[in-house]
Coordinates of C-alpha atoms in Angstrom, one line a residue:
Chain A
M22 CA 103.0 39.9 -125.8
K23 CA 100.2 41.4 -127.8
Q24 CA 101.4 44.1 -130.2
A25 CA 100.1 47.6 -129.4
V26 CA 101.3 49.4 -132.6
S27 CA 99.5 48.4 -135.7
L28 CA 100.3 49.1 -139.4
K29 CA 97.6 49.7 -142.0
G30 CA 98.1 50.2 -145.6
I31 CA 96.4 53.0 -147.3
K32 CA 96.6 54.5 -150.8
E33 CA 99.1 57.1 -149.8
G34 CA 101.3 54.9 -147.8
Y35 CA 100.9 53.4 -144.3
Q36 CA 99.0 54.4 -141.3
L37 CA 101.0 53.8 -138.1
I38 CA 98.3 53.5 -135.4
I39 CA 99.6 54.0 -131.8
P40 CA 96.8 53.4 -129.3
A41 CA 96.6 55.8 -126.4
S42 CA 96.6 53.0 -123.8
A43 CA 100.0 51.7 -124.7
S44 CA 103.0 53.1 -122.8
L45 CA 105.3 55.2 -124.8
R46 CA 108.3 53.1 -123.9
S47 CA 106.8 49.9 -125.2
V48 CA 105.6 51.8 -128.3
L49 CA 109.2 52.9 -129.0
E50 CA 110.5 49.4 -128.5
E51 CA 107.9 48.0 -130.8
L52 CA 108.6 50.6 -133.4
T53 CA 112.3 49.7 -133.4
E54 CA 111.3 46.1 -133.9
L55 CA 108.8 47.0 -136.6
K56 CA 111.4 49.1 -138.4
T57 CA 113.9 46.2 -138.7
Q58 CA 111.1 43.9 -139.8
L59 CA 110.0 46.3 -142.4
K60 CA 113.5 47.0 -143.5
K61 CA 113.9 43.4 -144.2
D62 CA 110.6 43.0 -146.1
A63 CA 110.8 46.2 -148.1
H64 CA 111.9 45.8 -151.6
A65 CA 110.7 49.1 -152.8
N66 CA 113.2 51.6 -154.1
H67 CA 110.9 54.6 -153.7
Q68 CA 110.0 56.5 -150.6
I69 CA 107.3 55.1 -148.3
R70 CA 105.2 57.6 -146.4
F71 CA 103.8 57.0 -142.9
F72 CA 100.9 58.7 -141.3
V73 CA 101.0 58.4 -137.5
K74 CA 97.7 58.2 -135.7
T75 CA 97.9 58.6 -132.0
G76 CA 94.2 58.3 -131.0
D77 CA 93.3 60.0 -127.8
R78 CA 96.9 60.8 -127.0
R79 CA 98.8 64.0 -127.9
L80 CA 102.5 63.5 -128.5
N81 CA 104.6 66.5 -127.6
E82 CA 107.5 67.6 -129.8
E83 CA 110.1 65.6 -127.9
E84 CA 108.1 62.4 -128.3
Q85 CA 107.4 63.1 -131.9
K86 CA 111.1 63.5 -132.5
Q87 CA 111.9 60.2 -130.8
I88 CA 109.5 58.4 -133.1
I89 CA 110.8 60.2 -136.2
Q90 CA 114.3 59.2 -135.2
I91 CA 113.4 55.6 -135.0
V92 CA 111.3 55.4 -138.2
E93 CA 112.8 57.8 -140.6
D94 CA 115.6 57.0 -143.0
D95 CA 116.3 57.3 -146.7
Y96 CA 113.2 55.5 -147.7
F97 CA 110.8 55.9 -144.8
K98 CA 109.3 59.2 -144.2
I99 CA 106.7 60.3 -141.6
D100 CA 104.2 62.6 -143.2
S101 CA 102.1 63.7 -140.3
F102 CA 101.1 63.1 -136.7
E103 CA 97.4 63.1 -136.1
S104 CA 95.4 62.8 -132.9
N105 CA 91.8 63.0 -131.9
V106 CA 92.5 65.5 -129.1
V107 CA 93.9 69.1 -128.9
S108 CA 95.4 70.9 -125.9
I109 CA 93.1 73.2 -124.0
E110 CA 95.3 76.1 -125.0
K111 CA 94.9 75.4 -128.7
A112 CA 91.1 74.8 -128.2
L113 CA 90.7 78.1 -126.5
E114 CA 92.6 79.8 -129.2
W115 CA 90.2 78.4 -131.8
H116 CA 87.3 79.1 -129.6
N117 CA 88.3 82.7 -129.2
Q118 CA 89.0 83.2 -132.9
S119 CA 85.7 81.7 -134.0
S120 CA 83.2 82.9 -131.4
P121 CA 82.5 86.5 -130.7
T122 CA 83.0 87.8 -127.2
L123 CA 79.8 89.3 -125.7
E124 CA 80.3 92.3 -123.4
V125 CA 77.4 94.0 -121.7
R126 CA 78.8 97.2 -120.2
N127 CA 79.7 100.8 -120.9
V128 CA 83.3 101.6 -121.9
R129 CA 84.1 104.8 -120.1
S130 CA 86.7 107.5 -120.7
G131 CA 90.1 106.1 -120.2
Q132 CA 89.0 102.4 -120.2
L133 CA 90.2 99.9 -122.7
L134 CA 88.2 96.9 -123.7
Q135 CA 90.3 94.4 -125.6
T136 CA 89.3 91.0 -126.9
E137 CA 90.6 88.2 -129.1
G138 CA 88.4 87.5 -132.1
D139 CA 85.2 89.4 -132.7
L140 CA 83.6 91.6 -130.1
L141 CA 79.9 92.2 -129.6
L142 CA 79.4 95.1 -127.3
I143 CA 76.0 95.9 -125.8
G144 CA 76.5 99.3 -124.2
D145 CA 78.0 102.7 -125.0
V146 CA 81.5 103.6 -125.8
H147 CA 82.0 107.0 -124.1
P148 CA 84.3 109.7 -125.4
G149 CA 87.8 108.7 -124.5
G150 CA 86.9 105.0 -124.2
T151 CA 88.5 102.4 -126.5
V152 CA 87.3 99.1 -127.7
R153 CA 89.8 96.8 -129.5
A154 CA 89.5 93.4 -131.1
T155 CA 91.6 91.2 -133.3
G156 CA 88.5 90.5 -135.3
S157 CA 85.5 92.7 -136.1
I158 CA 83.6 94.9 -133.7
F159 CA 79.8 95.2 -133.4
I160 CA 78.4 97.9 -131.1
I161 CA 74.8 98.1 -130.0
G162 CA 74.7 101.4 -128.1
Q163 CA 76.0 104.9 -128.5
F164 CA 79.5 105.0 -130.1
K165 CA 81.5 108.1 -129.2
G166 CA 85.0 106.7 -128.5
I167 CA 87.5 104.7 -130.4
A168 CA 86.9 101.3 -132.0
H169 CA 89.9 99.4 -133.4
A170 CA 89.0 96.3 -135.3
G171 CA 91.6 93.8 -136.5
F172 CA 94.3 95.5 -134.4
A173 CA 96.7 92.6 -134.9
G174 CA 96.6 93.3 -138.6
K175 CA 93.4 91.7 -139.9
E176 CA 92.4 94.1 -142.6
N177 CA 89.2 92.4 -143.5
A178 CA 87.7 93.1 -140.1
V179 CA 84.8 95.5 -139.9
V180 CA 83.2 97.8 -137.3
V181 CA 79.5 97.9 -137.2
A182 CA 77.9 100.8 -135.2
N183 CA 75.7 103.8 -135.4
F184 CA 78.1 106.5 -136.6
R185 CA 76.3 109.6 -135.7
Y186 CA 78.6 111.1 -133.0
N187 CA 82.2 112.2 -133.0
A188 CA 84.2 109.1 -133.0
Q189 CA 87.2 107.4 -134.4
V190 CA 87.4 104.0 -136.2
R191 CA 90.5 102.1 -136.9
V192 CA 90.8 98.9 -139.0
G193 CA 94.2 97.4 -139.1
D194 CA 96.6 100.3 -139.7
N195 CA 93.9 102.6 -141.2
V196 CA 92.3 105.4 -139.2
H197 CA 89.0 107.1 -140.0
I198 CA 87.6 110.1 -138.1
I199 CA 83.9 110.4 -137.8
E200 CA 82.4 113.8 -137.4
Q201 CA 79.2 114.3 -135.6
K202 CA 76.3 114.7 -138.0
E203 CA 74.9 118.2 -137.8
S204 CA 71.2 118.4 -137.0
D205 CA 68.9 115.7 -138.4
E206 CA 69.7 116.4 -141.9
G207 CA 71.2 113.4 -143.7
H208 CA 71.6 111.3 -140.6
T209 CA 69.9 108.0 -140.2
D210 CA 69.4 106.2 -137.0
E211 CA 70.6 103.1 -138.7
S212 CA 73.8 101.3 -138.1
E213 CA 76.5 101.3 -140.8
F214 CA 79.8 99.5 -141.1
V215 CA 83.3 100.6 -141.7
Y216 CA 85.7 98.4 -143.7
V217 CA 88.9 98.7 -145.7
N218 CA 88.3 98.4 -149.4
D219 CA 90.5 96.9 -152.1
L220 CA 92.4 100.1 -152.4
H221 CA 93.3 100.0 -148.7
I222 CA 91.0 103.0 -148.0
I223 CA 88.5 103.0 -145.2
E224 CA 85.0 103.3 -146.3
I225 CA 81.6 103.5 -144.6
S226 CA 78.7 101.6 -146.1
P227 CA 75.1 100.9 -145.2
L228 CA 74.6 97.7 -143.3
E229 CA 72.8 96.0 -146.3
Q230 CA 76.1 96.0 -148.1
L231 CA 77.9 94.0 -145.3
K232 CA 76.8 90.7 -146.8
V233 CA 78.0 91.7 -150.2
I234 CA 81.3 93.2 -149.2
R235 CA 82.3 90.8 -146.4
P236 CA 80.3 87.5 -147.0
E237 CA 82.6 85.6 -144.8
I238 CA 81.3 87.3 -141.6
G239 CA 78.9 85.1 -139.8
K240 CA 80.2 82.0 -141.5
Y241 CA 83.1 81.1 -139.3
A242 CA 84.0 77.5 -139.4
G243 CA 86.5 77.5 -136.6
G244 CA 88.5 74.4 -135.5
L245 CA 91.2 72.5 -137.4
T246 CA 92.0 74.5 -140.5
Chain B
M7 CA 80.2 100.7 -87.4
G8 CA 79.9 103.8 -89.5
K9 CA 80.2 104.3 -93.2
A10 CA 83.0 105.9 -95.2
I11 CA 81.9 107.9 -98.2
V12 CA 84.4 109.5 -100.5
V13 CA 83.5 112.7 -102.3
T14 CA 85.3 112.9 -105.6
S15 CA 85.1 114.4 -109.1
G16 CA 88.3 114.1 -111.1
K17 CA 88.3 117.6 -112.3
G18 CA 89.1 120.4 -109.9
G19 CA 86.9 123.3 -108.9
V20 CA 83.6 121.6 -109.3
G21 CA 82.8 121.8 -105.6
K22 CA 84.1 118.7 -103.9
T23 CA 85.2 120.5 -100.8
T24 CA 82.2 122.7 -100.6
S25 CA 79.9 119.6 -101.1
T26 CA 81.8 117.7 -98.4
A27 CA 81.5 120.5 -95.9
N28 CA 77.8 121.0 -96.7
I29 CA 76.8 117.3 -96.8
G30 CA 78.7 116.7 -93.6
T31 CA 77.0 119.6 -91.9
A32 CA 73.6 118.6 -93.2
L33 CA 74.1 115.0 -91.9
A34 CA 75.2 116.5 -88.5
L35 CA 72.0 118.6 -88.5
Q36 CA 70.1 115.4 -89.0
G37 CA 71.6 114.1 -85.8
E38 CA 74.3 111.9 -87.2
K39 CA 77.9 111.9 -85.8
V40 CA 80.1 112.9 -88.7
C41 CA 83.8 113.1 -89.3
L42 CA 85.2 115.0 -92.3
V43 CA 88.6 113.9 -93.5
D44 CA 90.5 116.3 -95.7
M45 CA 92.7 114.3 -98.1
D46 CA 93.9 117.3 -100.1
I47 CA 97.3 117.1 -98.5
G48 CA 99.4 120.1 -99.3
L49 CA 96.4 122.2 -100.5
R50 CA 94.0 121.9 -97.6
N51 CA 91.0 124.1 -97.5
L52 CA 88.1 122.1 -96.0
D53 CA 89.0 123.6 -92.6
V54 CA 88.7 127.1 -94.1
I55 CA 85.2 126.5 -95.4
L56 CA 84.2 125.2 -92.0
G57 CA 85.8 128.1 -90.3
L58 CA 88.1 125.9 -88.3
E59 CA 91.4 126.9 -89.7
N60 CA 92.8 128.5 -86.5
R61 CA 92.1 125.4 -84.4
I62 CA 94.4 123.0 -86.2
I63 CA 97.1 121.7 -84.0
Y64 CA 97.9 118.3 -85.5
D65 CA 97.0 116.9 -88.9
I66 CA 96.5 113.6 -90.6
I67 CA 100.2 113.1 -91.4
D68 CA 101.1 113.7 -87.8
V69 CA 98.7 110.9 -86.9
V70 CA 100.1 108.5 -89.6
E71 CA 103.7 109.2 -88.6
G72 CA 102.9 108.8 -84.9
R73 CA 103.5 112.3 -83.8
A74 CA 100.0 112.6 -82.5
K75 CA 97.1 110.4 -81.4
L76 CA 94.1 110.4 -83.7
H77 CA 91.8 112.1 -81.1
Q78 CA 94.3 114.8 -80.7
A79 CA 94.2 115.7 -84.4
I80 CA 90.5 115.7 -84.7
I81 CA 88.9 119.1 -84.4
K82 CA 85.4 119.5 -83.0
D83 CA 83.0 121.9 -84.6
K84 CA 81.7 123.9 -81.7
R85 CA 78.5 124.9 -83.5
F86 CA 77.2 121.4 -83.2
N87 CA 76.7 119.5 -80.1
D88 CA 79.4 116.8 -80.6
Q89 CA 78.1 116.0 -84.1
L90 CA 80.6 117.4 -86.5
F91 CA 84.4 116.8 -86.5
L92 CA 87.3 117.4 -88.9
L93 CA 90.5 115.6 -89.5
P94 CA 92.6 118.2 -91.3
A95 CA 95.1 117.6 -94.0
A96 CA 98.8 118.5 -93.6
Q97 CA 100.0 121.6 -95.3
H98 CA 103.7 120.8 -95.2
A99 CA 103.7 117.4 -96.9
D100 CA 102.5 116.0 -100.2
K101 CA 100.1 113.3 -101.3
N102 CA 102.7 110.6 -101.2
A103 CA 103.2 111.0 -97.5
I104 CA 100.5 108.5 -96.8
N105 CA 99.6 105.2 -98.6
E106 CA 96.5 103.1 -99.1
E107 CA 97.2 100.7 -96.2
Q108 CA 97.6 103.6 -93.7
M109 CA 94.4 105.1 -95.0
I110 CA 92.4 101.9 -94.6
E111 CA 93.7 101.6 -91.0
L112 CA 92.9 105.2 -90.2
I113 CA 89.4 105.2 -91.7
G114 CA 88.7 101.9 -90.0
E115 CA 89.6 103.5 -86.7
L116 CA 87.3 106.5 -87.4
K117 CA 84.4 104.3 -88.5
K118 CA 84.2 102.8 -85.1
D119 CA 83.4 106.2 -83.5
Y120 CA 81.4 108.0 -86.2
D121 CA 78.2 107.3 -88.2
Y122 CA 79.6 108.8 -91.3
V123 CA 83.2 109.5 -92.4
L124 CA 83.3 111.8 -95.4
I125 CA 86.5 111.8 -97.3
D126 CA 87.3 114.9 -99.3
C127 CA 89.2 113.7 -102.3
P128 CA 91.8 115.8 -104.1
A129 CA 91.4 116.5 -107.8
G130 CA 93.2 114.2 -110.2
I131 CA 93.7 110.4 -110.3
E132 CA 97.1 110.2 -108.7
Q133 CA 98.1 108.9 -105.3
G134 CA 95.8 111.3 -103.4
F135 CA 92.8 109.9 -105.3
K136 CA 94.0 106.3 -104.8
N137 CA 94.4 106.9 -101.0
S138 CA 90.9 108.5 -100.8
I139 CA 89.0 105.7 -102.5
A140 CA 91.1 102.9 -100.9
A141 CA 89.2 103.1 -97.6
A142 CA 85.7 104.2 -98.8
D143 CA 82.6 102.1 -98.7
D144 CA 80.7 104.4 -101.0
A145 CA 81.4 107.2 -103.4
I146 CA 79.7 110.5 -104.2
L147 CA 80.7 111.9 -107.6
V148 CA 80.4 115.7 -108.0
T149 CA 80.2 117.2 -111.5
T150 CA 79.0 120.4 -113.1
P151 CA 77.0 120.5 -116.3
E152 CA 80.3 121.4 -118.2
I153 CA 81.5 118.8 -120.7
S154 CA 85.0 118.8 -119.2
A155 CA 83.7 117.9 -115.8
I156 CA 81.5 115.3 -117.1
R157 CA 84.3 113.7 -119.1
D158 CA 86.4 113.5 -116.0
A159 CA 83.5 112.1 -114.0
D160 CA 83.2 109.4 -116.6
R161 CA 86.8 108.5 -116.1
I162 CA 86.4 108.4 -112.3
I163 CA 83.4 106.1 -112.5
G164 CA 85.5 103.8 -114.6
L165 CA 88.3 103.8 -112.0
I166 CA 85.8 103.3 -109.1
E167 CA 84.2 100.4 -110.9
Q168 CA 87.5 98.5 -110.6
T169 CA 87.4 98.8 -106.8
P170 CA 85.0 97.0 -104.4
I171 CA 83.0 100.2 -104.0
K172 CA 79.6 99.9 -105.5
A173 CA 78.6 102.4 -108.2
P174 CA 79.1 106.0 -107.2
R175 CA 76.1 108.3 -106.8
L176 CA 76.1 111.6 -108.7
I177 CA 75.7 115.2 -107.6
I178 CA 75.3 117.7 -110.4
N179 CA 76.6 121.0 -108.9
R180 CA 76.4 124.6 -110.0
I181 CA 73.4 124.2 -112.3
R182 CA 72.4 127.5 -114.0
K183 CA 68.7 127.2 -114.6
G184 CA 68.6 129.6 -117.5
M185 CA 71.4 127.9 -119.4
M186 CA 70.0 124.5 -118.9
E187 CA 66.5 125.5 -120.0
R188 CA 67.9 127.1 -123.1
G189 CA 69.8 123.9 -123.8
D190 CA 73.2 125.6 -123.7
V191 CA 74.5 122.8 -121.4
M192 CA 73.5 119.1 -121.0
D193 CA 70.4 118.8 -118.9
I194 CA 70.1 116.6 -115.8
D195 CA 68.6 113.7 -117.6
E196 CA 71.2 113.7 -120.3
I197 CA 74.1 113.8 -117.8
T198 CA 72.6 111.1 -115.7
R199 CA 71.9 108.9 -118.7
H200 CA 75.3 109.5 -120.2
L201 CA 77.2 108.6 -117.0
S202 CA 74.6 105.9 -116.2
V203 CA 74.9 106.2 -112.5
E204 CA 72.3 107.0 -109.8
L205 CA 71.5 110.6 -109.3
L206 CA 71.9 111.7 -105.6
G207 CA 71.0 115.3 -106.0
I208 CA 71.3 118.6 -107.8
I209 CA 72.6 121.9 -106.5
F210 CA 71.7 125.1 -108.2
E211 CA 74.2 127.9 -108.7
D212 CA 74.0 130.2 -105.8
D213 CA 76.2 133.2 -104.9
E214 CA 75.4 132.5 -101.2
V215 CA 77.5 129.4 -101.3
V216 CA 80.7 131.5 -101.9
R217 CA 79.5 134.2 -99.6
S218 CA 78.9 131.9 -96.6
S219 CA 82.0 129.8 -97.3
N220 CA 84.1 132.9 -97.1
K221 CA 82.7 133.5 -93.7
G222 CA 83.5 129.9 -92.6
N223 CA 79.8 129.0 -92.4
P224 CA 78.6 126.2 -94.7
V225 CA 75.6 127.5 -96.6
V226 CA 73.5 124.5 -95.5
L227 CA 73.2 126.1 -92.0
D228 CA 70.8 128.7 -93.4
P229 CA 67.7 126.8 -94.8
D230 CA 66.4 129.7 -96.9
H231 CA 68.8 129.3 -99.7
I232 CA 68.2 127.1 -102.7
S233 CA 71.6 125.5 -102.5
S234 CA 71.1 124.8 -98.9
Q235 CA 67.9 123.0 -99.7
G236 CA 69.7 120.9 -102.3
Y237 CA 72.4 119.8 -99.8
R238 CA 69.8 119.0 -97.1
N239 CA 67.9 116.8 -99.6
I240 CA 71.1 115.0 -100.5
A241 CA 71.8 114.4 -96.8
R242 CA 68.3 112.9 -96.4
R243 CA 68.8 110.7 -99.4
I244 CA 72.0 109.4 -98.0
L245 CA 70.1 108.5 -94.8
G246 CA 67.6 106.6 -97.0
D247 CA 64.7 109.0 -97.3
T248 CA 62.9 109.4 -100.5
V249 CA 63.0 113.1 -101.4
P250 CA 61.8 114.4 -104.8
L251 CA 64.2 116.3 -107.0
M252 CA 63.9 120.0 -107.0
T253 CA 62.3 121.4 -110.2
L254 CA 64.3 123.2 -112.8
K255 CA 61.5 125.5 -113.9
E256 CA 62.0 129.2 -113.1
E257 CA 58.8 130.2 -111.3
K258 CA 57.0 133.0 -113.0
K259 CA 55.3 135.4 -110.7
T260 CA 51.7 136.1 -111.5
I261 CA 50.5 139.7 -111.5
W262 CA 48.9 139.2 -108.1
Q263 CA 52.1 138.0 -106.6
K264 CA 53.9 141.0 -108.0
I265 CA 51.4 143.4 -106.6
F266 CA 51.2 141.8 -103.1
G267 CA 54.9 141.0 -103.0
K268 CA 54.4 137.3 -102.4
K269 CA 56.9 134.8 -103.4

C-alpha cells in the first residue's frame, strides 16, 4: 500500500504532510507505524519539532488531539497544525473585521444600527438614533444622534462626521458631547474626526490630521494574523 | 378589496382622530365607501367628533369576543348615503383586550365590504399601536411643526419601516402661518426632508376645526374653511389625483380689495 503521510526535513525540524485525500483512520495507523519507525532510527537526544501540514483539510480539535497523542512524547513535539483552508465562520470573522460595512439608510429615533468592524453610513443619524461599530464609524450625512465607535473596547477607533449639530460621540469607554454650533461663526461644513488621544481624552481634529494620527486606518491587511 | 390605512403619530394631541374623521368624511364625499375604526380602546373619541356617540350599541371588543356580529357593531353615518361607517372602540376594556391576529382578521373582513378602512391609532407605541399597524396596508403619519411631535414621528417611521407597510405618508397639521414664516418652527420643507417621507398634505391651524368637532360635524363638510380645503386635498391625493400644495404666504389685501371688501 502506498504511503499517504510523508515526512520532509526542514531547518526547524520535520514537516508532517497529511494529504486531504487520505482517510483519517489510515493516517492515524500510518502515523503510529511511522512513530515506531522513527523511534528506532532516532539517535538524537534533543527535542525534534514537527510541523503538521494538512493541505485542504481542516482537522478539528478532537482530531488534532488524536494525532498529538500518537506523535508526541519526551522527544517529539508537534509545533503547529497548518492547513490551506479556514472555516466559513472564521473567514467571515476576518472579512467583517477587515472590510467596512456599507449602509445606505437613515437611522431614525430609537433605532440602533450595529456592525462588526468599520461602518460607512451614507444617510442621516436622526436625534435619538444610534450607530455602533466595533471598529471606526464614517458618516456621510447629517449626524444628530449617537455614534459609538470601538464599542467592544477598541480605543484606536475613530468617528468621522460633520459635527455641526447636537450629537454625542463615544469611542470605547469615552463619551464626548457635541454642542450645536451657533450661527455660521466658526463652523465649517467640513468633516472632522473624533479620536481618543494618548492621554485617553477624546479630541476632535480636522480630517487632514487623520492620516497623521491614525495612519493604520485604510491599510487593513486582514486574514491570517 | 379595499385598502386599510392607519392614521398614526406617536405623540398624542397632534390630531390623529380629527384627521381620521375628516379624511374619512372627505373620502366619503368623493363617493368612496369608508369605514373608520377607532382603535383607541378605553379612550374612544372618534365617535364624538363624528357626532355618533349616542348610537353606539356594540363595540370592537364585543365583536372580537363574539358578543356581537361585525355588522351589528358598525354604525352608519346618516349624513351620507351609505358612504361612511364607524366601528367604535370599547370604553370598558384596555388595549390588550385585542391582539394582532384578531385585528388582521377583523380588518380583512372589513376590506371586503369597504373601499377604504381608516384605522385611528392610539398615541404611544405599545400594544394599541402594534394592533393598529398589524392590519394596515398603508400608513398616514400626522405631525405638527413642533419638535417633540417630529421626534416621535421619526420613531414611528422607524417602527413602520420594520413592517411590510410601505413608507408612510406625512400630514403636517396645525401649521401657524405666521410662526412658520418667521422661522419660529421648522418649515414644511425642513420637516419633510428631515423625516424623508412623502408629504401627503398640510393643514393650517383653524379654530373652526375645534368648533365643528364640538358640534359633532367634521370640518371638512363645510368647504369654505382653510382646514377643510386641506383635508379635501388630502383625500384627493389618496385617491391618486395630483393636487398642488396650498401656499403658505399670507395674502396681503391691496388697497382696492380693502375698499371694495373683496377677498
